[in-house]
Short mmCIF file of C-alpha atoms in Angstrom, two decimals:
data_model
loop_
_atom_site.label_atom_id
_atom_site.label_comp_id
_atom_site.label_asym_id
_atom_site.label_seq_id
_atom_site.Cartn_x
_atom_site.Cartn_y
_atom_site.Cartn_z
CA ASP X 1 117.18 81.55 106.32
CA ILE X 2 118.95 82.45 103.08
CA GLN X 3 122.34 80.77 102.82
CA MET X 4 125.17 82.72 101.20
CA THR X 5 127.98 80.69 99.66
CA GLN X 6 131.08 82.76 98.95
CA SER X 7 134.14 81.60 97.07
CA PRO X 8 137.02 81.30 97.22
CA SER X 9 137.67 81.35 100.96
CA SER X 10 141.12 82.79 100.31
CA LEU X 11 143.30 83.79 97.42
CA SER X 12 146.81 85.02 96.82
CA ALA X 13 147.32 87.78 94.30
CA SER X 14 149.84 90.38 93.28
CA VAL X 15 149.49 94.14 93.05
CA GLY X 16 147.88 94.94 89.72
CA ASP X 17 146.05 91.64 89.41
CA ARG X 18 142.37 91.39 88.58
CA VAL X 19 140.49 89.62 91.39
CA THR X 20 137.03 88.11 91.29
CA ILE X 21 134.99 86.86 94.25
CA THR X 22 131.64 85.17 93.86
CA CYS X 23 128.63 84.82 96.10
CA ARG X 24 125.63 82.57 95.60
CA ALA X 25 122.38 82.88 97.50
CA SER X 26 120.18 79.88 98.25
CA GLN X 27 117.22 81.77 96.80
CA GLY X 28 116.69 84.92 94.76
CA ILE X 29 117.51 88.12 96.63
CA SER X 30 116.55 90.74 94.04
CA ASN X 31 119.96 92.43 94.08
CA SER X 32 119.67 93.11 97.82
CA LEU X 33 123.34 92.38 98.20
CA ALA X 34 126.19 94.31 99.76
CA TRP X 35 129.93 93.78 99.60
CA TYR X 36 132.21 94.76 102.48
CA GLN X 37 135.91 95.02 103.08
CA GLN X 38 137.19 94.27 106.55
CA LYS X 39 140.68 94.74 107.94
CA PRO X 40 141.81 93.19 111.24
CA GLY X 41 140.30 94.90 114.27
CA LYS X 42 138.20 97.25 112.16
CA ALA X 43 134.50 97.39 111.31
CA PRO X 44 133.36 96.21 107.91
CA THR X 45 133.39 99.00 105.33
CA LEU X 46 130.64 99.11 102.71
CA LEU X 47 131.94 98.87 99.15
CA LEU X 48 128.85 98.19 97.06
CA TYR X 49 125.12 97.94 97.64
CA VAL X 50 122.20 96.85 95.52
CA ALA X 51 124.76 94.46 94.05
CA SER X 52 126.48 97.00 91.82
CA ARG X 53 126.18 100.52 93.23
CA LEU X 54 129.45 101.92 94.42
CA GLU X 55 129.36 103.51 97.86
CA SER X 56 130.54 107.11 97.91
CA GLY X 57 134.29 107.38 98.27
CA VAL X 58 135.03 103.83 97.20
CA PRO X 59 137.58 103.58 94.36
CA SER X 60 136.20 102.72 90.93
CA ARG X 61 138.45 99.67 90.66
CA PHE X 62 135.78 97.93 92.75
CA SER X 63 132.72 96.78 90.84
CA GLY X 64 129.84 94.42 91.37
CA SER X 65 127.52 92.48 89.12
CA GLY X 66 124.95 89.76 89.15
CA SER X 67 121.27 89.12 89.60
CA GLY X 68 118.93 86.53 91.04
CA THR X 69 121.11 84.23 93.10
CA ASP X 70 124.60 84.82 91.68
CA TYR X 71 126.77 87.84 92.33
CA THR X 72 130.36 88.89 91.75
CA LEU X 73 132.79 91.39 93.22
CA THR X 74 135.67 92.41 90.96
CA ILE X 75 138.76 94.39 91.83
CA SER X 76 140.16 95.46 88.47
CA SER X 77 143.71 96.20 89.59
CA LEU X 78 144.60 95.12 93.11
CA GLN X 79 146.32 97.78 95.21
CA PRO X 80 148.38 97.29 98.39
CA GLU X 81 145.59 98.69 100.55
CA ASP X 82 143.14 96.11 99.16
CA PHE X 83 144.64 93.19 101.02
CA ALA X 84 141.84 92.38 103.44
CA THR X 85 138.87 90.09 103.96
CA TYR X 86 135.78 90.60 101.81
CA TYR X 87 132.23 89.60 102.70
CA CYS X 88 128.99 89.50 100.80
CA GLN X 89 125.74 90.04 102.65
CA GLN X 90 122.10 89.66 101.71
CA TYR X 91 119.65 92.12 103.22
CA TYR X 92 116.66 90.93 101.19
CA ASN X 93 115.10 89.77 104.40
CA ILE X 94 115.95 89.09 108.01
CA PRO X 95 117.92 87.39 109.32
CA TRP X 96 120.67 89.09 107.36
CA THR X 97 123.15 86.46 106.29
CA PHE X 98 126.73 86.74 105.19
CA GLY X 99 129.17 84.82 103.09
CA GLN X 100 132.00 83.18 104.99
CA GLY X 101 134.50 85.72 103.70
CA THR X 102 137.38 85.77 101.23
CA LYS X 103 140.81 86.61 102.56
CA VAL X 104 142.88 88.34 99.89
CA GLU X 105 146.58 87.87 100.60
CA ILE X 106 149.75 89.08 98.99
CA LYS X 107 151.38 86.61 96.63
CA GLN K 1 128.57 113.22 109.26
CA VAL K 2 127.01 109.96 110.34
CA GLN K 3 128.73 108.29 113.27
CA LEU K 4 127.95 105.22 115.30
CA VAL K 5 130.15 105.12 118.39
CA GLN K 6 130.06 102.02 120.53
CA SER K 7 130.96 101.47 124.15
CA GLY K 8 134.32 100.05 125.17
CA ALA K 9 135.61 96.54 125.49
CA GLU K 10 134.33 94.33 128.28
CA VAL K 11 135.47 91.20 130.07
CA LYS K 12 132.72 89.06 131.54
CA LYS K 13 132.50 85.82 133.44
CA PRO K 14 130.39 82.92 132.17
CA GLY K 15 126.78 83.31 133.22
CA ALA K 16 126.98 87.09 133.43
CA SER K 17 125.27 89.62 131.20
CA MET K 18 126.68 92.30 128.96
CA LYS K 19 125.21 95.50 127.56
CA VAL K 20 126.73 97.30 124.59
CA SER K 21 125.70 100.80 123.57
CA CYS K 22 125.72 102.44 120.14
CA LYS K 23 125.55 106.23 120.14
CA ALA K 24 124.26 107.60 116.83
CA SER K 25 124.86 111.09 115.51
CA GLY K 26 124.68 113.02 112.26
CA TYR K 27 121.23 111.83 111.22
CA THR K 28 117.68 111.40 112.51
CA PHE K 29 118.07 108.47 114.90
CA THR K 30 114.44 107.37 114.70
CA ALA K 31 114.37 107.22 110.89
CA TYR K 32 116.32 103.99 110.33
CA TYR K 33 116.44 100.55 111.85
CA MET K 34 119.54 99.62 113.83
CA HIS K 35 120.88 96.09 113.50
CA TRP K 36 123.38 94.18 115.60
CA VAL K 37 125.95 91.79 114.15
CA ARG K 38 128.80 89.89 115.76
CA LEU K 39 132.06 88.36 114.60
CA ALA K 40 133.45 85.58 116.76
CA PRO K 41 137.04 84.32 116.41
CA GLY K 42 137.30 81.92 113.51
CA GLN K 43 133.66 82.44 112.63
CA GLY K 44 131.78 84.52 110.10
CA LEU K 45 129.60 87.55 110.59
CA GLU K 46 126.36 86.68 112.39
CA TRP K 47 123.19 88.76 112.54
CA MET K 48 121.69 89.03 116.01
CA GLY K 49 118.64 91.21 115.53
CA ARG K 50 117.29 94.68 114.89
CA ILE K 51 115.39 97.45 116.56
CA ASN K 52 113.12 100.11 115.15
CA PRO K 53 114.31 103.18 117.07
CA ASN K 54 111.01 104.94 116.39
CA SER K 55 108.67 102.34 117.85
CA GLY K 56 111.08 100.24 119.87
CA GLY K 57 109.90 97.15 118.03
CA THR K 58 112.44 94.34 117.74
CA ASN K 59 113.22 91.18 115.80
CA TYR K 60 115.78 88.71 117.06
CA ALA K 61 117.64 85.84 115.44
CA GLN K 62 116.20 82.55 116.60
CA LYS K 63 119.58 81.53 118.00
CA PHE K 64 119.50 84.39 120.53
CA GLN K 65 115.81 84.39 121.41
CA GLY K 66 115.38 84.54 125.17
CA ARG K 67 118.95 85.74 125.75
CA VAL K 68 119.06 89.01 123.84
CA SER K 69 117.29 92.30 124.37
CA MET K 70 117.60 95.38 122.16
CA THR K 71 116.42 98.73 123.42
CA ARG K 72 116.92 102.37 122.67
CA ASP K 73 116.85 105.77 124.32
CA THR K 74 115.73 108.33 121.79
CA SER K 75 116.58 111.25 124.09
CA ILE K 76 120.26 110.42 123.75
CA THR K 77 120.08 108.74 120.31
CA THR K 78 121.55 105.54 121.65
CA ALA K 79 120.74 101.91 120.91
CA TYR K 80 121.58 99.09 123.31
CA MET K 81 122.10 95.37 122.95
CA GLU K 82 122.05 93.20 126.05
CA LEU K 83 123.03 89.54 126.01
CA SER K 84 122.53 87.39 129.07
CA THR K 85 123.79 84.04 130.35
CA LEU K 86 127.09 84.55 128.61
CA ARG K 87 129.18 81.57 127.47
CA SER K 88 132.74 81.39 126.25
CA ASP K 89 131.52 81.14 122.67
CA ASP K 90 129.91 84.58 123.03
CA THR K 91 133.43 86.00 122.94
CA ALA K 92 133.23 88.20 119.87
CA MET K 93 133.35 91.65 118.38
CA TYR K 94 129.86 93.14 118.44
CA TYR K 95 128.77 95.75 115.90
CA CYS K 96 125.78 98.00 115.42
CA ALA K 97 124.86 98.89 111.84
CA ARG K 98 122.39 101.38 110.41
CA PHE K 99 119.90 100.22 107.76
CA TYR K 100 119.58 103.26 105.54
CA CYS K 101 116.75 103.89 103.08
CA SER K 102 116.75 106.39 100.23
CA GLY K 103 115.11 106.56 96.82
CA GLY K 104 113.40 103.23 97.21
CA ASN K 105 116.61 101.44 98.16
CA CYS K 106 117.42 100.26 101.64
CA TYR K 107 120.81 98.91 102.60
CA PRO K 108 123.19 98.75 105.55
CA ASP K 109 125.67 101.59 105.28
CA TYR K 110 127.35 102.75 108.48
CA TRP K 111 128.72 100.40 111.11
CA GLY K 112 129.95 101.14 114.61
CA GLN K 113 133.62 100.57 115.35
CA GLY K 114 132.86 97.39 117.25
CA THR K 115 132.92 96.35 120.90
CA LEU K 116 135.07 93.41 121.94
CA VAL K 117 133.46 91.27 124.59
CA THR K 118 135.56 88.53 126.14
CA VAL K 119 133.87 85.85 128.20
CA SER K 120 136.32 84.08 130.46
CA SER K 121 136.43 82.64 133.93
#
């Protein structure tokens, strides 16, 4: 199975801050990486796929980059509605595997 | 619009079985694999398996082999996930998720709203 190591596990930030979350795969996943936002009691919402493609309707302050084994999610200017938990996921092969999540909290 | 609507919350006793449904609408049900993922309290997201709604073929995570069964009913565009011999650590939110393919790219896009299953004596 491909292991996904996501960091940090949590962070505190203020509205307007730039936030970066990283995800490392245990082997190359050819950009088969998605980023999700999840709020308590809700399903994960797709933000980006193929590492850097923005899902329709997702604000442009979210961006993704990376290749091979290392990937990054950036929120350019954190908004109040962005406080949530973020997950990376590889879908290069099955079993799908996920990062452990990053909880973004208000500073 | 694409919708995946799951069945309601359940409370089960240890040793029992559960069956969660995922009603798909707004697209051709048989065109895309359906996956099942769960989120247990204090744990991360965990992939359970997938079903090809066209053929009925399945792949399961090794952890759940022998305890999980994924089926579908194409006449009502619904996928099912059944988990048997429930334990307290099966208490989790269970999700279905569509694996969409377009233009040479495949990725999970829509998720069901989740079904909370609580296992308690």
